Amino acid sequence: MNMKKNAMFIWYGVWLLVLTTCQSEQKSEKKTMNNENLGAYAKDVHSFARPQEVVMNHLDLDLQVDFDKKILVGKATIHFENKAQGDTIVLDTQGLTIEKVLLDNGKETPFWLGEKVKYLGSALKIKISPESKAVTIHYRTSPQAEALQWLTPQQTAGKQKPFLFTQSQAILARSWVPCQDSPGIRFTYTAKVQVPKDLMAVMSAENPQQRNEKGIYEYKMPQPIPAYLLALAVGDIQFEKIGERSGVYAEPVTLKKAVYEFADLEKMLEAAEKISGIKYPWGRYDVIVLPPSFPFGGMENPRITFATPTILVGDRSLTSLIAHELAHSWSGNLVTNATWNDIWLNEGFTVYFERRIMEALYGKSYFDMLSVLGYEDLQKTLQELGENNEDTKLKLNLKDRNPDEGVTEIAYEKGNFFLLTLENQVGREKFDAFLSNYFKEFSFKTMDTERFVKYLKEKLPEAEKIGIEQWIYEKGLPKNCQKPVSERFVKVAQTIQKYIENQEIDKQATQNWSSHEWLFFLRNLPKNLTKEDLTKLDQQLNFTNSSNSEILTAWFELAIEKEYEKAYPQLANFLQNVGRRKFLMPLYKALLKTEKGKQMAKEIYQKARPNYHFVAVNSLDAIIQ
Ligand code: BES
Ligand code: ZN
């Protein structure tokens, strides 16, 4: 490329011929060719990187965490392979201030920051020479960096110390680290992070288990990962062991509860290893429980899942979320979707795998409950999107769009039901062998939909009967998708029937219900219930004061629809304290359906918005004017 001709780019640096003092840059210990076996890269419309020319394979980070200014300051050394012997490396950035860039010979080198492109940020083009192997970028993040959420003490569980966490998926890593931010590009990393002395920091890497005096932590991630799995959390966190290779990090006030909730972690690991036929490949598996503003349920950061505190319900009934994030250790983190158009390969496989883990631990009846709820979610999404919507295809087209738009039940549940249909067609034994070989063959590699279809047809020719192309490349849900049935939910349906007949809840029948039964109950109450009916239900079951966010959300949705105003103060409270998008979206949407509700939604949103994560704000701004 002739950079001078490219008028879009602003000249930022000067090409210095003078030798500067040689910087003692950290050299990567392991110069693996992480991307060597990739062959042709699938075109990623969400990254400026040109991996065919120059591809990064290692990162050394050195950052200071400044809570006062809400920024990270430091440097990132990008080690790369200059395949085409070109003169430029292209990285992704978003809102970063670049101070200077040095080559591995210690000299400053010119760089150009491209114009801002919607969703993608700015390309950072750095001049290199054919023999360069690394560049060091001195930079700072913006206080508005989309991957970073800076919490005041008030926004944490303990209310004493501030907290910071990152969320890099899908394309937000570039807002805190200049890098080739494409899921098809893998690199190893080391990091040195300096935080206030009274806080501890963990990353998606080998982690400390104790706070140190200086507040300086060092990390190593020896396995190559894509940028969306870069993660950092800083706060008043403590560690407690669960098994030999698993444990929990959480704020001190949350730690005990989390340790109780996740008691079965080791069993999950063992089940996942058995199903996948591959030993857990990342060393340790820990979970960190974040403050309630975390916008997701969970995030599969390698070695340390980031999780919402809303699954700490005291009866271990929402741990399928942990099984899900653990399952990503294989489906996603080991075999990775090549682009965000292929996200079903990450999420659909993971839902399938998550349910297999839950079945192994708690039996078929548990699996069936999760399947039925998932199927209901899928039907709801299909209805909302409309059967004729392009986004109901497994293979998506997210060009010029926010990849977040691909995160729907289509990738998760249609993907899962596709795999279930395959399993039913060929039998579990064969399907398990297929899965295991798939994970083995493509470990630490990327996968796109086309390559997967080819592999599937090759290895399981009899699978063609189910109509693979229709499932993947066509809209809606194929007719051969089997509607799941749950015996435990049949009982719930009977309880609902009895309730309709005599207006009394059979307390004996509901005594041992898990979150799932209650969810099914609330979702399947008769449509014609009145406000008075809700009043009576609430008197008997006290839903409004439930401490279970899943149950609360289902209940509040009903309460809003029937204008059961007694629940409103708790609803407002919930919306102000919980930042998980999965709960916020349906509740705000329900409120927006009526004039009165709209008023309430706006008032609450105005107060709560500053407490929500960028990811949630982005989705909510689009529906609340
Ligand atoms: N990887 C996802 C979260 C994600 C997806 C973040 C796409 C950004 C873009 C994670 O594994 C996930 O699926 N979380 C779910 C929970 C799960 C049990 C379905 C969530 O957060 O609700
Ligand atoms: Zn997932």
PDB file of C-alpha atoms and ligand atoms in Angstrom, residues 167-172 228-229 294-301 306 308 311 318 320-326 328 333 340 343 346-347 350-351 354-355 403-404 406-409 412-413 550 580-582 615, ligand 1:
ATOM      1  CA  GLN A 167     -15.907  -7.068  28.291  1.00  0.00           C
ATOM      2  CA  SER A 168     -14.092  -7.605  25.016  1.00  0.00           C
ATOM      3  CA  GLN A 169     -16.517  -9.743  23.034  1.00  0.00           C
ATOM      4  CA  ALA A 170     -17.428  -9.130  20.306  1.00  0.00           C
ATOM      5  CA  ILE A 171     -15.242  -6.260  19.012  1.00  0.00           C
ATOM      6  CA  LEU A 172     -14.510  -4.166  22.097  1.00  0.00           C
ATOM      7  CA  TYR A 228     -12.197 -11.121  22.262  1.00  0.00           C
ATOM      8  CA  LEU A 229     -10.976 -13.336  25.102  1.00  0.00           C
ATOM      9  CA  PHE A 294     -22.195  -6.846  34.473  1.00  0.00           C
ATOM     10  CA  PRO A 295     -24.290  -6.728  31.287  1.00  0.00           C
ATOM     11  CA  PHE A 296     -24.154 -10.446  30.566  1.00  0.00           C
ATOM     12  CA  GLY A 297     -24.938 -13.610  32.435  1.00  0.00           C
ATOM     13  CA  GLY A 298     -21.495 -14.934  31.817  1.00  0.00           C
ATOM     14  CA  MET A 299     -18.419 -14.465  29.668  1.00  0.00           C
ATOM     15  CA  GLU A 300     -16.130 -17.370  28.856  1.00  0.00           C
ATOM     16  CA  ASN A 301     -12.793 -15.649  29.435  1.00  0.00           C
ATOM     17  CA  PHE A 306     -16.793 -13.733  34.369  1.00  0.00           C
ATOM     18  CA  THR A 308     -23.228 -12.147  37.005  1.00  0.00           C
ATOM     19  CA  ILE A 311     -27.103 -16.623  39.515  1.00  0.00           C
ATOM     20  CA  LEU A 318     -29.003 -21.432  37.910  1.00  0.00           C
ATOM     21  CA  SER A 320     -26.301 -24.145  33.864  1.00  0.00           C
ATOM     22  CA  LEU A 321     -24.828 -20.734  33.127  1.00  0.00           C
ATOM     23  CA  ILE A 322     -21.526 -21.896  34.575  1.00  0.00           C
ATOM     24  CA  ALA A 323     -21.793 -25.127  32.580  1.00  0.00           C
ATOM     25  CA  HIS A 324     -22.314 -22.918  29.524  1.00  0.00           C
ATOM     26  CA  GLU A 325     -19.216 -20.793  30.094  1.00  0.00           C
ATOM     27  CA  LEU A 326     -17.186 -23.871  30.976  1.00  0.00           C
ATOM     28  CA  HIS A 328     -16.964 -22.629  25.814  1.00  0.00           C
ATOM     29  CA  ASN A 333     -12.132 -20.930  23.062  1.00  0.00           C
ATOM     30  CA  TRP A 340     -19.066 -13.021  13.933  1.00  0.00           C
ATOM     31  CA  ILE A 343     -21.246 -17.077  15.932  1.00  0.00           C
ATOM     32  CA  ASN A 346     -19.589 -20.794  19.247  1.00  0.00           C
ATOM     33  CA  GLU A 347     -22.949 -20.358  20.907  1.00  0.00           C
ATOM     34  CA  THR A 350     -22.048 -24.349  23.646  1.00  0.00           C
ATOM     35  CA  VAL A 351     -25.756 -24.507  24.477  1.00  0.00           C
ATOM     36  CA  GLU A 354     -23.931 -27.043  28.357  1.00  0.00           C
ATOM     37  CA  ARG A 355     -27.117 -29.156  28.429  1.00  0.00           C
ATOM     38  CA  PRO A 403     -21.950  -7.788  15.595  1.00  0.00           C
ATOM     39  CA  ASP A 404     -24.017  -7.626  18.753  1.00  0.00           C
ATOM     40  CA  GLY A 406     -26.091 -11.486  15.836  1.00  0.00           C
ATOM     41  CA  VAL A 407     -26.427 -12.388  19.506  1.00  0.00           C
ATOM     42  CA  THR A 408     -29.974 -13.800  19.455  1.00  0.00           C
ATOM     43  CA  GLU A 409     -31.621 -17.099  20.294  1.00  0.00           C
ATOM     44  CA  TYR A 412     -27.968 -20.174  20.656  1.00  0.00           C
ATOM     45  CA  GLU A 413     -31.126 -22.220  20.377  1.00  0.00           C
ATOM     46  CA  GLU A 550     -35.055 -14.970  36.653  1.00  0.00           C
ATOM     47  CA  ARG A 580     -27.898  -7.711  33.019  1.00  0.00           C
ATOM     48  CA  ARG A 581     -29.226  -6.964  29.559  1.00  0.00           C
ATOM     49  CA  LYS A 582     -31.224 -10.180  29.353  1.00  0.00           C
ATOM     50  CA  VAL A 615     -23.380  -2.774  25.985  1.00  0.00           C
TER      51      VAL A 615
HETATM   52  N1  BES B   1     -20.079 -15.383  24.961  1.00  0.00           N
HETATM   53  C1  BES B   1     -21.361 -15.129  25.510  1.00  0.00           C
HETATM   54  C2  BES B   1     -21.610 -13.680  25.801  1.00  0.00           C
HETATM   55  C3  BES B   1     -21.481 -12.762  24.600  1.00  0.00           C
HETATM   56  C4  BES B   1     -21.867 -13.161  23.340  1.00  0.00           C
HETATM   57  C5  BES B   1     -20.963 -11.493  24.762  1.00  0.00           C
HETATM   58  C6  BES B   1     -21.693 -12.306  22.255  1.00  0.00           C
HETATM   59  C7  BES B   1     -20.817 -10.646  23.688  1.00  0.00           C
HETATM   60  C8  BES B   1     -21.180 -11.044  22.428  1.00  0.00           C
HETATM   61  C9  BES B   1     -21.602 -15.968  26.746  1.00  0.00           C
HETATM   62  O1  BES B   1     -21.055 -17.232  26.681  1.00  0.00           O
HETATM   63  C10 BES B   1     -23.082 -16.169  26.867  1.00  0.00           C
HETATM   64  O2  BES B   1     -23.643 -16.755  25.978  1.00  0.00           O
HETATM   65  N2  BES B   1     -23.680 -15.696  27.948  1.00  0.00           N
HETATM   66  C11 BES B   1     -25.104 -15.845  28.191  1.00  0.00           C
HETATM   67  C12 BES B   1     -25.386 -16.932  29.184  1.00  0.00           C
HETATM   68  C13 BES B   1     -25.695 -18.253  28.619  1.00  0.00           C
HETATM   69  C14 BES B   1     -26.125 -19.196  29.732  1.00  0.00           C
HETATM   70  C15 BES B   1     -26.693 -18.279  27.505  1.00  0.00           C
HETATM   71  C16 BES B   1     -25.604 -14.562  28.816  1.00  0.00           C
HETATM   72  O3  BES B   1     -24.791 -13.716  29.162  1.00  0.00           O
HETATM   73  O4  BES B   1     -26.809 -14.424  28.992  1.00  0.00           O
END
